[in-house]
Tab-separated table of C-alpha atoms (C1' of nucleotides) in Angstrom:
chain	number	residue	atom	x	y	z
A	1	UNK	CA	143.363	24.599	89.667
A	2	UNK	CA	140.139	25.839	90.488
A	3	UNK	CA	137.129	23.668	89.636
A	4	UNK	CA	133.800	25.257	88.521
A	5	UNK	CA	132.460	25.704	91.920
A	6	UNK	CA	135.505	27.616	92.829
A	7	UNK	CA	135.116	29.622	89.780
A	8	UNK	CA	131.374	30.172	90.538
A	9	UNK	CA	132.167	31.365	93.935
A	10	UNK	CA	134.805	33.511	92.818
A	11	UNK	CA	132.612	35.275	90.238
A	12	UNK	CA	129.775	35.479	92.860
A	13	UNK	CA	131.838	37.180	95.661
A	14	UNK	CA	133.217	39.449	93.175
A	15	UNK	CA	129.861	40.547	92.048
A	16	UNK	CA	128.232	40.484	95.551
A	17	UNK	CA	131.195	42.534	96.754
A	18	UNK	CA	130.868	45.221	94.057
A	19	UNK	CA	127.357	45.537	94.871
A	20	UNK	CA	128.137	46.008	98.464
A	21	UNK	CA	131.030	48.497	97.804
A	22	UNK	CA	128.642	50.611	95.656
A	23	UNK	CA	125.726	50.338	98.154
A	24	UNK	CA	128.371	51.544	100.975
A	25	UNK	CA	129.428	54.441	98.699
A	26	UNK	CA	125.941	55.439	97.873
A	27	UNK	CA	124.912	55.480	101.614
A	28	UNK	CA	127.892	58.124	102.491
A	29	UNK	CA	126.606	61.172	101.070
A	30	UNK	CA	127.834	64.925	100.983
A	31	UNK	CA	130.264	65.512	103.826
A	32	UNK	CA	130.217	61.991	105.062
A	33	UNK	CA	133.480	59.850	104.840
A	34	UNK	CA	133.849	57.431	102.009
A	35	UNK	CA	134.551	53.984	102.180
A	36	UNK	CA	138.101	54.390	101.190
A	37	UNK	CA	138.485	57.302	103.914
A	38	UNK	CA	137.071	55.119	106.578
A	39	UNK	CA	139.275	52.154	105.737
A	40	UNK	CA	142.166	54.448	106.281
A	41	UNK	CA	140.812	56.159	109.380
A	42	UNK	CA	140.089	52.646	111.023
A	43	UNK	CA	143.738	51.598	110.401
A	44	UNK	CA	145.022	54.839	112.147
A	45	UNK	CA	142.605	54.360	114.960
A	46	UNK	CA	143.582	50.770	115.411
A	47	UNK	CA	147.386	51.001	114.813
A	48	UNK	CA	148.167	54.528	115.513
A	49	UNK	CA	149.613	57.510	113.691
A	50	UNK	CA	151.216	55.803	110.458
A	51	UNK	CA	153.075	57.359	107.164
A	52	UNK	CA	151.587	57.582	103.633
A	53	UNK	CA	153.894	54.543	102.706
A	54	UNK	CA	152.935	52.457	105.384
A	55	UNK	CA	149.339	53.017	104.793
A	56	UNK	CA	149.583	52.469	101.101
A	57	UNK	CA	151.286	49.035	101.812
A	58	UNK	CA	148.581	48.004	104.204
A	59	UNK	CA	145.952	49.190	102.118
A	60	UNK	CA	147.208	47.426	98.910
A	61	UNK	CA	147.356	50.883	96.843
A	62	UNK	CA	150.205	53.112	95.455
A	63	UNK	CA	151.946	55.632	97.657
A	64	UNK	CA	150.602	58.192	95.466
A	65	UNK	CA	146.917	57.075	95.659
A	66	UNK	CA	147.187	57.030	99.313
A	67	UNK	CA	148.676	60.449	99.215
A	68	UNK	CA	145.632	61.770	97.398
A	69	UNK	CA	143.312	60.163	100.088
A	70	UNK	CA	145.507	61.020	102.995
A	71	UNK	CA	145.660	64.499	101.491
A	72	UNK	CA	141.623	65.056	101.199
A	73	UNK	CA	141.667	64.095	104.991
A	74	UNK	CA	144.137	66.632	106.133
A	75	UNK	CA	142.251	69.214	104.013
A	76	UNK	CA	139.148	68.427	106.114
A	77	UNK	CA	141.232	68.792	109.201
A	78	UNK	CA	140.706	65.093	110.023
A	79	UNK	CA	144.337	63.995	109.890
A	80	UNK	CA	147.512	66.057	110.987
A	81	UNK	CA	150.882	65.743	109.770
A	82	UNK	CA	154.129	65.968	111.703
A	83	UNK	CA	157.830	65.303	110.914
A	84	UNK	CA	159.001	61.912	111.874
A	85	UNK	CA	161.332	62.197	114.704
A	86	UNK	CA	164.604	60.738	113.005
A	87	UNK	CA	163.780	60.100	109.238
A	88	UNK	CA	163.406	63.476	107.648
A	89	UNK	CA	161.934	61.913	104.434
A	90	UNK	CA	158.874	60.636	106.363
A	91	UNK	CA	155.821	62.156	107.286
A	92	UNK	CA	153.693	60.752	110.302
A	93	UNK	CA	149.795	61.537	110.040
A	94	UNK	CA	147.531	61.090	113.207
A	95	UNK	CA	144.061	61.740	113.948
A	96	UNK	CA	143.002	65.405	115.188
A	97	UNK	CA	140.620	66.000	117.777
A	98	UNK	CA	138.178	67.035	115.164
A	99	UNK	CA	138.962	63.936	113.338
A	100	UNK	CA	138.015	61.894	116.586
A	101	UNK	CA	134.675	63.678	116.600
A	102	UNK	CA	133.965	63.254	112.919
A	103	UNK	CA	134.588	59.421	113.514
A	104	UNK	CA	131.998	59.266	116.562
A	105	UNK	CA	129.640	60.873	114.551
A	106	UNK	CA	129.720	58.651	111.590
A	107	UNK	CA	129.714	55.571	113.799
A	108	UNK	CA	126.263	56.530	115.336
A	109	UNK	CA	123.935	53.962	114.118
A	110	UNK	CA	121.568	56.163	112.115
A	111	UNK	CA	124.247	57.334	109.647
A	112	UNK	CA	125.623	53.566	109.536
A	113	UNK	CA	123.556	51.809	106.973
A	114	UNK	CA	125.179	48.576	106.886
A	115	UNK	CA	125.607	48.182	110.507
A	116	UNK	CA	121.792	48.542	110.761
A	117	UNK	CA	120.998	46.090	108.146
A	118	UNK	CA	123.281	43.463	109.645
A	119	UNK	CA	121.661	43.983	113.015
A	120	UNK	CA	118.007	44.002	111.643
A	121	UNK	CA	118.105	41.530	108.938
A	122	UNK	CA	120.755	38.737	109.760
A	123	UNK	CA	120.840	36.131	112.476
A	124	UNK	CA	123.376	35.911	115.210
A	125	UNK	CA	124.632	32.964	113.210
A	126	UNK	CA	124.486	34.675	110.014
A	127	UNK	CA	126.675	37.491	111.579
A	128	UNK	CA	129.046	35.158	112.609
A	129	UNK	CA	129.084	33.754	109.259
A	130	UNK	CA	129.808	37.075	107.918
A	131	UNK	CA	132.488	38.074	110.470
A	132	UNK	CA	134.319	34.819	109.677
A	133	UNK	CA	133.848	35.475	105.792
A	134	UNK	CA	135.271	38.908	106.407
A	135	UNK	CA	138.433	37.238	107.782
A	136	UNK	CA	138.626	34.848	104.873
A	137	UNK	CA	138.609	37.659	102.487
A	138	UNK	CA	141.293	39.344	104.273
A	139	UNK	CA	143.317	36.362	104.029
A	140	UNK	CA	142.602	36.005	100.376
A	141	UNK	CA	144.027	39.446	99.383
A	142	UNK	CA	147.234	38.884	101.222
A	143	UNK	CA	149.998	38.272	98.680
B	1	UNK	CA	119.795	49.558	116.487
B	2	UNK	CA	123.076	48.094	116.015
B	3	UNK	CA	125.417	46.857	119.007
B	4	UNK	CA	129.297	47.300	119.195
B	5	UNK	CA	130.004	43.948	117.630
B	6	UNK	CA	127.682	44.640	114.606
B	7	UNK	CA	129.117	48.039	113.967
B	8	UNK	CA	132.648	46.455	113.985
B	9	UNK	CA	131.414	43.887	111.920
B	10	UNK	CA	130.233	46.427	109.307
B	11	UNK	CA	133.531	48.284	109.554
B	12	UNK	CA	135.632	45.092	108.955
B	13	UNK	CA	133.221	43.950	105.850
B	14	UNK	CA	133.661	47.286	104.447
B	15	UNK	CA	137.373	47.259	104.633
B	16	UNK	CA	137.750	43.674	103.678
B	17	UNK	CA	135.369	44.324	100.585
B	18	UNK	CA	137.377	47.533	99.701
B	19	UNK	CA	140.401	45.382	99.653
B	20	UNK	CA	139.105	42.436	97.908
B	21	UNK	CA	137.674	44.758	94.893
B	22	UNK	CA	141.042	46.664	94.856
B	23	UNK	CA	142.761	43.357	94.350
B	24	UNK	CA	140.259	42.089	91.811
B	25	UNK	CA	140.774	45.371	89.798
B	26	UNK	CA	144.633	45.266	89.803
B	27	UNK	CA	144.326	41.570	88.782
B	28	UNK	CA	142.463	42.871	85.477
B	29	UNK	CA	144.796	44.703	83.707
B	30	UNK	CA	144.821	46.065	80.180
B	31	UNK	CA	142.623	44.450	77.837
B	32	UNK	CA	140.877	42.261	80.346
B	33	UNK	CA	137.384	42.745	81.662
B	34	UNK	CA	137.000	44.898	84.699
B	35	UNK	CA	134.933	43.788	87.824
B	36	UNK	CA	131.965	45.680	86.818
B	37	UNK	CA	131.875	44.640	83.113
B	38	UNK	CA	132.272	40.837	84.383
B	39	UNK	CA	129.361	41.635	86.852
B	40	UNK	CA	127.197	42.926	83.974
B	41	UNK	CA	128.211	40.137	81.557
B	42	UNK	CA	127.433	37.658	84.208
B	43	UNK	CA	124.013	38.704	84.589
B	44	UNK	CA	123.551	38.622	80.900
B	45	UNK	CA	124.848	35.058	80.586
B	46	UNK	CA	122.495	33.906	83.558
B	47	UNK	CA	119.505	35.774	82.574
B	48	UNK	CA	119.620	36.348	78.948
B	49	UNK	CA	119.673	39.723	76.787
B	50	UNK	CA	118.835	42.651	78.937
B	51	UNK	CA	118.108	46.500	78.504
B	52	UNK	CA	120.040	49.225	79.850
B	53	UNK	CA	117.494	50.301	82.470
B	54	UNK	CA	116.947	46.520	83.289
B	55	UNK	CA	120.649	46.091	84.241
B	56	UNK	CA	120.948	49.286	85.883
B	57	UNK	CA	118.259	48.359	88.592
B	58	UNK	CA	119.919	44.795	88.950
B	59	UNK	CA	123.377	46.207	89.598
B	60	UNK	CA	122.173	48.900	91.837
B	61	UNK	CA	123.531	51.948	89.556
B	62	UNK	CA	121.888	54.722	87.655
B	63	UNK	CA	120.809	54.117	83.909
B	64	UNK	CA	123.411	56.804	82.743
B	65	UNK	CA	126.165	54.949	84.688
B	66	UNK	CA	125.083	51.745	83.047
B	67	UNK	CA	125.052	53.191	79.950
B	68	UNK	CA	128.834	53.876	80.005
B	69	UNK	CA	129.613	50.570	81.100
B	70	UNK	CA	127.416	48.646	78.294
B	71	UNK	CA	128.686	51.317	75.912
B	72	UNK	CA	132.331	50.374	76.300
B	73	UNK	CA	131.387	46.580	76.258
B	74	UNK	CA	129.585	47.446	72.704
B	75	UNK	CA	132.420	49.265	71.257
B	76	UNK	CA	134.533	46.224	72.181
B	77	UNK	CA	132.288	44.221	70.356
B	78	UNK	CA	131.423	41.949	73.372
B	79	UNK	CA	127.523	43.153	73.245
B	80	UNK	CA	125.332	44.009	70.255
B	81	UNK	CA	122.186	45.949	70.435
B	82	UNK	CA	119.306	45.170	68.991
B	83	UNK	CA	115.625	47.049	68.977
B	84	UNK	CA	113.012	45.600	71.332
B	85	UNK	CA	110.249	44.092	69.444
B	86	UNK	CA	107.415	46.178	70.717
B	87	UNK	CA	108.711	48.956	72.492
B	88	UNK	CA	110.475	51.290	70.365
B	89	UNK	CA	112.319	53.129	73.229
B	90	UNK	CA	114.017	50.225	74.387
B	91	UNK	CA	117.337	48.645	73.202
B	92	UNK	CA	118.214	45.145	74.084
B	93	UNK	CA	121.694	43.891	74.835
B	94	UNK	CA	123.165	40.585	74.122
B	95	UNK	CA	126.461	38.611	74.024
B	96	UNK	CA	128.033	38.395	70.777
B	97	UNK	CA	130.269	35.278	69.412
B	98	UNK	CA	133.364	37.412	69.993
B	99	UNK	CA	132.058	38.313	73.559
B	100	UNK	CA	131.422	34.614	74.259
B	101	UNK	CA	135.065	33.762	73.407
B	102	UNK	CA	136.468	36.703	75.791
B	103	UNK	CA	134.647	35.604	78.575
B	104	UNK	CA	135.930	31.924	78.032
B	105	UNK	CA	139.415	33.120	77.808
B	106	UNK	CA	138.670	35.281	81.042
B	107	UNK	CA	137.526	32.286	83.212
B	108	UNK	CA	140.501	30.165	82.533
B	109	UNK	CA	142.203	29.606	85.682
B	110	UNK	CA	145.591	31.454	84.912
B	111	UNK	CA	143.351	34.559	84.444
B	112	UNK	CA	141.268	34.182	87.270
B	113	UNK	CA	143.150	35.060	90.467
B	114	UNK	CA	140.538	35.050	92.792
B	115	UNK	CA	139.503	31.476	91.783
B	116	UNK	CA	142.975	30.252	92.139
B	117	UNK	CA	143.323	31.699	95.382
B	118	UNK	CA	140.231	30.259	96.837
B	119	UNK	CA	141.068	26.586	95.506
B	120	UNK	CA	144.798	26.845	96.925
B	121	UNK	CA	144.199	28.715	100.214
B	122	UNK	CA	140.841	27.923	101.652
B	123	UNK	CA	139.551	24.605	102.977
B	124	UNK	CA	136.453	23.368	101.327
B	125	UNK	CA	134.718	24.241	104.708
B	126	UNK	CA	135.994	27.875	104.510
B	127	UNK	CA	134.725	27.871	100.779
B	128	UNK	CA	131.371	27.031	101.930
B	129	UNK	CA	131.500	29.477	104.399
B	130	UNK	CA	132.314	32.378	101.705
B	131	UNK	CA	129.671	31.109	99.274
B	132	UNK	CA	127.159	31.617	102.248
B	133	UNK	CA	128.599	34.942	102.745
B	134	UNK	CA	128.043	36.003	99.599
B	135	UNK	CA	124.644	35.223	99.580
B	136	UNK	CA	124.111	37.209	102.751
B	137	UNK	CA	125.855	40.190	101.226
B	138	UNK	CA	123.598	40.100	98.148
B	139	UNK	CA	120.361	40.205	100.783
B	140	UNK	CA	122.137	42.913	102.791
B	141	UNK	CA	122.096	45.074	99.796
B	142	UNK	CA	118.786	44.523	98.562
B	143	UNK	CA	116.500	47.273	99.493
C	1	DT	C1'	171.162	53.340	94.913
C	2	DA	C1'	166.920	52.911	97.687
C	3	DT	C1'	162.953	55.108	100.003
C	4	DT	C1'	159.546	58.628	100.783
C	5	DG	C1'	156.765	61.811	99.417
C	6	DT	C1'	155.038	65.389	95.635
C	7	DT	C1'	153.173	66.721	91.187
C	8	DA	C1'	151.074	65.740	86.541
C	9	DT	C1'	148.382	63.254	84.140
C	10	DA	C1'	144.960	59.766	82.599
C	11	DC	C1'	141.379	56.063	83.255
C	12	DT	C1'	137.536	53.668	85.304
C	13	DC	C1'	133.186	53.943	87.616
C	14	DT	C1'	129.653	56.599	89.437
C	15	DA	C1'	126.813	60.447	90.195
C	16	DT	C1'	123.413	64.644	88.600
C	17	DA	C1'	121.328	67.403	85.143
C	18	DA	C1'	119.268	68.294	80.771
C	19	DC	C1'	117.757	66.455	76.714
C	20	DT	C1'	115.228	63.539	72.673
C	21	DA	C1'	112.183	59.991	71.520
C	22	DT	C1'	108.410	56.867	72.479
C	23	DA	C1'	104.350	54.989	75.283
D	1	DT	C1'	102.999	62.154	82.367
D	2	DA	C1'	106.283	58.510	82.604
D	3	DT	C1'	109.899	55.532	80.672
D	4	DA	C1'	114.258	54.527	77.956
D	5	DG	C1'	118.108	56.073	76.556
D	6	DT	C1'	121.820	59.836	75.180
D	7	DT	C1'	124.746	63.399	76.115
D	8	DA	C1'	127.527	66.729	79.021
D	9	DT	C1'	129.899	67.494	83.225
D	10	DA	C1'	131.908	66.363	87.579
D	11	DG	C1'	133.984	64.041	91.657
D	12	DA	C1'	136.175	59.947	93.702
D	13	DG	C1'	139.524	56.526	93.455
D	14	DT	C1'	142.957	54.385	91.474
D	15	DA	C1'	147.040	54.215	88.207
D	16	DT	C1'	152.094	55.366	85.664
D	17	DA	C1'	155.766	58.323	85.260
D	18	DA	C1'	158.985	61.865	86.427
D	19	DC	C1'	160.820	64.477	90.001
D	20	DA	C1'	163.056	66.376	94.752
D	21	DA	C1'	164.934	65.298	99.000
D	22	DT	C1'	166.770	62.092	102.212
D	23	DA	C1'	168.928	57.928	103.948
DNA sequence: TATTGTTATACTCTATAACTATA
DNA sequence: TATAGTTATAGAGTATAACAATA
């Protein structure tokens, strides 16, 4: 059973997280990648090509929702589909060359508001705290 | 200029934050309060009655967007409007008795998924890390 | 029967643009 | 002219439900 401090921390974390996400979305205008798209692409970059169902499980969304996200990335030529070698139901998505270049561009410091803010406004120790906290947040959302 | 570590931290924080917010939204079904609504109510509880414009500035959204959020809370009888004493343009929103009771209910541990997860799955030191990180996130989003 | 993916529909959150009323 | 609020419209992200194809 949570005590007062833990309830307050939950409220504060939710509010701060919401602001951070809003800020991130606001900082990715027009043709750029949205936070959701970046998250999906980051996973494909780290773990390799993946199916919609696998991405949905990893990102904690419904397959239909992931279908929309992946579909928009496919439309933009950032992801390309290919059939699964043995399972005819599955469709594997991988990064295209154009996608790889797009991501390189996005990762450039100028476009990357959050990375700049972290570098300029947090001490190294605070950056370590934040990195640790990101891991803790990952642990909390795991079912 | 951010280095590789800082860029990676930014990406990781964005991804973890996104998952946390999705999980929070999924954990507040039907008649409950959404994270955005909770954030606004928390601010009114802490700082007292406020106008739409003031809430919009504090929460980093446009006044029109805040108008939608506040409007939905007003429809549900959680917030009530009253005219500003001296400025005829402004409308001040405050918590109703029904709103106060709603929030009490939401804050009960059973409904509060995140508080329970924090209490059960993080050590006291990890909780302190997370609390500190929430403050850092607040600082980062400040313009 | 279970899983993968698609299509249709709807809700929340946020945005921009254009307007009215008040200062 | 500037600020507070409203209304209209749109887009992103997510959800549920119903379906087809494959395992």
